[in-house]
Amino acid sequence: MTTLYEERFVPHPRDYARYDTERLREEFLVPVLFDADKTRLTYSHVDRMIVGGVMPVTKTIELESIEPLKAEFFLQRRELGAINIGGPGIVEVDGTQYEIDCKEAMYIGRGARMVKFSSRDSAAPAKFYLNSTPAHRECPTRKVGQEDAKVLEMGAGETCNQRVIRQLLVKEVVDTCQLQMGMTELAPGSVWNTMPAHTHSRRMEAYMYFNLPEDQAVCHFMGPPQQTRLIWMANEQAVISPAWSLHSGVGTSNYTFIWGMAGENLDYTDMDFVQPNELR
Ligand SMILES: O=C[C@H](O)[C@@H](O)CC(=O)C(=O)O
Ligand SMILES: [Zn+2]
């Protein structure tokens, strides 16, 4: 088997408040995404988002359907975003090849039957981070490079949150059903992401931290703004943020992360902000 998957259910915020460290990690943390020549998927029932990783080293890896989808092929009723965080890679969709370099994205619309991932050089393998959500219509498959991104400069050195947000799969850039994805890069010396924090009960979100030195960590905050908890995270791990949860983090160094959202709308700016002094 080249595809390993896990299924996760939807925690209720009242139950979440009683979880201990281990239970919090079991429900929300996705500890391993990249495994040589394998696809790893976590099917979350939170907006049915699948969070995963494909790391082709010596082989070409085909995207396979998994049992919970009860589908003939993975994208029969879904759309997919893939962002490469490794060496130069190739994504092939129904016979058409796309060169996807580090920090470049691919949007693959519903109905694509054969999706394959490979690396240019097995010594510097590609690592494709995946987010997939149910789709009600077919949107065209296309590559989204760094130059296509909508760029936002946020934060400041004084508040240790200076960062650049690159919106890759957003409605201004590419047509999607419900998926949105992008990448946020912190400036050296800046460590806080998504501060001031926010919630958006219209959409769930997943964060995947990378470019974090192996001996460093990100302390990720979650929960309703008046009842937060934390999850310590390592490089190349993801965390699921249900619609009732905020999502913010502080690192022991700077880092980059990929965010992906799905749900009610495609309005990135639709957020309910919470100021730092209002958090509990
Ligand atoms: O709803 C939007 C998402 O949480 C992120 O795009 C926020 C983010 O990258 C940041 O502020 O650093
Ligand atoms: Zn958000």
Coordinates of C-alpha atoms and ligand atoms in Angstrom, one line a residue:
M1 CA 0.0 0.0 0.0
T2 CA 1.3 3.4 -0.9
T3 CA -1.6 5.2 0.8
L4 CA -2.0 5.3 4.5
Y5 CA -5.0 7.1 6.0
E6 CA -6.7 7.9 9.2
E7 CA -10.3 9.1 10.0
R8 CA -11.0 11.8 12.5
F9 CA -14.4 12.9 13.9
V10 CA -15.7 16.3 15.0
P11 CA -15.0 17.3 18.6
H12 CA -17.6 19.4 20.4
P13 CA -16.2 22.6 22.1
R14 CA -17.8 21.5 25.4
D15 CA -16.0 18.1 25.3
Y16 CA -12.8 19.7 24.1
A17 CA -12.6 21.8 27.3
R18 CA -12.0 18.5 29.2
Y19 CA -9.3 17.0 27.0
D20 CA -5.9 16.4 28.4
T21 CA -2.7 16.9 26.4
E22 CA -2.7 13.5 24.7
R23 CA -6.4 13.6 23.7
L24 CA -6.0 17.1 22.3
R25 CA -3.1 15.9 20.1
E26 CA -5.1 12.7 19.1
E27 CA -8.0 14.8 17.9
F28 CA -6.3 17.9 16.3
L29 CA -2.7 17.2 15.5
V30 CA -1.6 15.5 12.2
P31 CA 1.9 14.4 13.3
V32 CA 3.3 12.8 10.1
L33 CA 2.6 14.0 6.6
F34 CA 5.7 13.0 4.6
D35 CA 6.9 9.5 4.2
A36 CA 9.2 8.3 1.4
D37 CA 7.2 6.9 -1.6
K38 CA 3.9 7.1 0.3
T39 CA 0.7 9.1 0.5
R40 CA -0.5 9.9 4.0
L41 CA -4.0 11.2 4.4
T42 CA -6.1 12.3 7.4
Y43 CA -9.8 12.4 6.6
S44 CA -11.4 14.9 9.0
H45 CA -15.1 15.1 9.3
V46 CA -14.7 18.8 10.0
D47 CA -16.1 20.1 6.7
R48 CA -14.8 16.7 5.3
M49 CA -11.4 18.2 4.7
I50 CA -8.6 15.7 3.9
V51 CA -5.2 16.9 5.0
G52 CA -2.2 14.9 3.6
G53 CA 1.2 14.7 2.1
V54 CA 2.9 12.9 -0.8
M55 CA 6.6 12.5 -1.0
P56 CA 7.7 10.7 -4.1
V57 CA 11.4 9.6 -3.9
T58 CA 12.1 6.6 -6.1
K59 CA 8.7 6.2 -7.7
T60 CA 5.8 8.1 -9.2
I61 CA 2.9 8.1 -6.8
E62 CA -0.6 7.9 -8.0
L63 CA -3.4 9.5 -6.0
E64 CA -5.6 6.6 -4.9
S65 CA -9.1 6.7 -3.6
I66 CA -9.5 5.6 0.0
E67 CA -12.3 3.5 1.5
P68 CA -14.2 6.3 3.3
L69 CA -14.7 8.1 0.0
K70 CA -16.6 5.1 -1.5
A71 CA -15.6 6.6 -4.8
E72 CA -14.2 5.1 -8.1
F73 CA -11.4 7.7 -8.0
F74 CA -10.2 10.3 -5.5
L75 CA -11.5 13.4 -7.2
Q76 CA -14.9 11.9 -8.3
R77 CA -16.7 14.4 -5.9
R78 CA -13.8 16.4 -4.6
E79 CA -11.3 19.2 -5.5
L80 CA -7.6 19.2 -4.5
G81 CA -5.0 21.8 -3.7
A82 CA -1.3 20.7 -3.6
I83 CA 1.6 22.9 -2.6
N84 CA 5.2 21.7 -2.9
I85 CA 7.5 22.4 0.0
G86 CA 10.4 20.2 -1.2
G87 CA 12.6 19.9 -4.3
P88 CA 11.3 20.4 -7.8
G89 CA 8.4 18.1 -8.6
I90 CA 5.9 17.2 -11.3
V91 CA 2.2 16.8 -11.0
E92 CA 0.5 14.9 -13.9
V93 CA -3.3 15.3 -14.3
D94 CA -5.0 13.1 -16.9
G95 CA -1.8 13.0 -19.0
T96 CA -0.8 16.7 -18.7
Q97 CA 2.4 17.4 -16.8
Y98 CA 2.9 20.5 -14.6
E99 CA 6.4 21.4 -13.2
I100 CA 5.8 22.4 -9.6
D101 CA 8.8 23.9 -7.8
C102 CA 9.1 24.7 -4.1
K103 CA 6.2 27.0 -2.8
E104 CA 4.2 26.6 -6.0
A105 CA 0.7 25.2 -6.0
M106 CA -1.6 23.1 -8.2
Y107 CA -5.3 23.3 -8.2
I108 CA -7.0 20.1 -9.4
G109 CA -10.7 20.3 -10.2
R110 CA -13.4 17.7 -9.6
G111 CA -13.5 14.9 -12.1
A112 CA -9.7 14.5 -12.7
R113 CA -9.2 10.7 -12.9
M114 CA -5.5 10.2 -12.8
V115 CA -3.3 12.4 -10.7
K116 CA 0.4 11.4 -10.3
F117 CA 3.2 13.0 -8.3
S118 CA 6.9 12.6 -8.9
S119 CA 10.3 14.3 -8.1
R120 CA 12.9 15.6 -10.5
D121 CA 15.7 14.4 -8.3
S122 CA 15.4 11.6 -5.7
A123 CA 18.2 13.3 -3.7
A124 CA 16.0 16.4 -3.3
P125 CA 12.5 14.9 -3.3
A126 CA 9.4 17.0 -3.8
K127 CA 7.0 17.2 -0.8
F128 CA 3.4 17.9 -1.8
Y129 CA 1.1 19.1 1.0
L130 CA -2.5 18.3 0.2
N131 CA -5.9 19.7 1.2
S132 CA -9.0 18.3 -0.4
T133 CA -12.7 19.1 0.1
P134 CA -16.0 18.0 -1.4
A135 CA -16.8 19.9 -4.6
H136 CA -20.2 20.5 -6.2
R137 CA -18.9 21.4 -9.7
E138 CA -15.8 21.1 -11.9
C139 CA -13.4 24.0 -11.9
P140 CA -10.5 24.0 -14.3
T141 CA -7.2 22.4 -13.2
R142 CA -4.3 24.9 -13.2
K143 CA -0.9 25.6 -11.7
V144 CA -0.6 28.6 -9.4
G145 CA 3.0 29.9 -9.1
Q146 CA 4.4 32.4 -6.7
E147 CA 4.0 35.2 -9.3
D148 CA 0.2 34.5 -9.4
A149 CA -0.2 35.0 -5.7
K150 CA -2.1 37.9 -4.1
V151 CA 0.5 39.2 -1.6
L152 CA -0.4 40.8 1.8
E153 CA 2.2 42.4 4.1
M154 CA 1.1 42.0 7.7
G155 CA 2.3 42.8 11.3
A156 CA 5.4 44.6 12.5
G157 CA 8.8 43.9 14.0
E158 CA 7.7 45.7 17.2
T159 CA 4.9 43.1 17.8
C160 CA 7.1 40.2 16.6
N161 CA 4.6 39.3 13.9
Q162 CA 6.0 40.7 10.7
R163 CA 4.9 38.4 7.9
V164 CA 4.0 38.1 4.2
I165 CA 0.8 36.2 3.3
R166 CA 0.7 34.7 -0.2
Q167 CA -2.8 33.8 -1.2
L168 CA -2.5 31.1 -3.8
L169 CA -5.8 29.4 -4.1
V170 CA -8.2 32.2 -3.4
K171 CA -11.2 33.4 -5.5
E172 CA -9.2 36.4 -6.9
V173 CA -6.6 34.0 -8.3
V174 CA -8.3 30.7 -9.2
D175 CA -11.9 29.4 -9.4
T176 CA -12.6 26.8 -6.7
C177 CA -15.8 25.4 -5.0
Q178 CA -14.9 25.8 -1.4
L179 CA -11.2 25.3 -1.0
Q180 CA -8.8 28.2 -0.2
M181 CA -5.1 27.9 0.4
G182 CA -2.0 30.1 0.9
M183 CA 1.3 30.5 2.6
T184 CA 2.5 32.8 5.3
E185 CA 6.2 33.5 5.9
L186 CA 7.5 35.1 9.0
A187 CA 10.3 37.6 8.9
P188 CA 13.5 36.6 10.9
G189 CA 12.9 37.7 14.5
S190 CA 9.2 37.6 14.1
V191 CA 7.5 34.6 15.7
W192 CA 3.7 35.2 16.1
N193 CA 1.3 34.2 13.4
T194 CA -2.4 35.3 13.1
M195 CA -2.1 37.8 16.0
P196 CA -4.5 39.5 16.6
A197 CA -6.2 36.1 16.4
H198 CA -9.6 35.5 14.8
T199 CA -12.3 32.9 14.3
H200 CA -14.6 32.4 11.3
S201 CA -17.4 30.0 12.1
R202 CA -18.2 30.0 8.4
R203 CA -15.0 28.1 7.6
M204 CA -12.8 25.5 9.2
E205 CA -9.0 25.7 8.7
A206 CA -5.9 23.6 8.8
Y207 CA -2.3 24.9 9.4
M208 CA 0.9 23.1 8.4
Y209 CA 4.1 24.5 9.8
F210 CA 7.4 24.1 7.9
N211 CA 10.9 25.7 7.4
L212 CA 11.1 25.4 11.2
P213 CA 14.6 24.3 12.4
E214 CA 14.4 20.6 13.6
D215 CA 15.4 21.6 17.2
Q216 CA 12.8 24.4 17.4
A217 CA 9.0 24.2 17.9
V218 CA 5.8 26.1 17.3
C219 CA 3.3 26.5 20.2
H220 CA -0.1 26.5 18.4
F221 CA -3.1 28.0 20.1
M222 CA -6.7 26.8 19.6
G223 CA -10.1 26.9 21.1
P224 CA -12.9 29.4 21.6
P225 CA -11.2 32.8 22.4
Q226 CA -12.3 32.6 26.0
Q227 CA -11.1 29.0 26.5
T228 CA -7.8 28.5 24.7
R229 CA -5.5 25.5 24.8
L230 CA -2.1 24.9 23.2
I231 CA -0.5 22.2 21.1
W232 CA 3.3 22.0 20.7
M233 CA 4.2 21.3 17.1
A234 CA 7.3 20.2 15.2
N235 CA 8.4 20.9 11.7
E236 CA 6.1 19.6 8.9
Q237 CA 3.2 18.8 11.2
A238 CA -0.4 20.0 10.6
V239 CA -3.2 20.9 13.0
I240 CA -7.0 20.9 12.4
S241 CA -9.0 24.0 13.5
P242 CA -12.7 23.4 13.7
A243 CA -15.0 26.3 12.9
W244 CA -15.4 27.1 16.6
S245 CA -11.7 27.5 17.2
L246 CA -9.2 30.3 16.7
H247 CA -5.8 29.3 15.2
S248 CA -2.6 31.2 16.0
G249 CA 0.9 30.3 16.9
V250 CA 4.2 31.4 18.4
G251 CA 7.6 29.9 17.4
T252 CA 10.9 29.5 19.1
S253 CA 12.2 30.8 15.8
N254 CA 10.7 32.1 12.6
Y255 CA 9.0 29.6 10.2
T256 CA 6.5 29.4 7.3
F257 CA 3.1 27.8 7.3
I258 CA 0.4 26.8 4.8
W259 CA -3.2 27.5 5.7
G260 CA -6.2 25.9 4.0
M261 CA -9.9 26.6 4.5
A262 CA -13.2 25.2 3.6
G263 CA -16.9 25.8 4.4
E264 CA -19.6 28.3 3.8
N265 CA -17.9 31.0 1.8
L266 CA -14.8 32.0 -0.2
D267 CA -14.4 35.4 1.5
Y268 CA -10.9 35.4 3.0
T269 CA -11.5 38.7 4.9
D270 CA -14.6 37.4 6.7
M271 CA -13.0 37.0 10.1
D272 CA -14.1 37.8 13.7
F273 CA -11.0 39.4 15.3
V274 CA -10.1 38.9 19.0
Q275 CA -7.5 41.3 20.5
P276 CA -4.6 39.8 22.6
N277 CA -5.9 41.3 25.8
E278 CA -9.4 39.6 25.3
L279 CA -8.0 36.1 25.2
R280 CA -8.4 33.6 28.0
Ligands
LIG1 O1 -8.2 32.9 7.9 C1 -7.0 33.2 7.5 C2 -5.9 32.4 8.0 O2 -6.1 32.1 9.4 C3 -4.5 32.8 7.7 O3 -4.3 33.2 6.4 C4 -4.0 33.9 8.6 C5 -2.5 34.1 8.5 O4 -1.8 33.4 7.7 C6 -1.8 35.1 9.3 O5 -2.5 36.0 9.8 O6 -0.6 35.0 9.5
ZN2 ZN -8.3 31.9 9.9

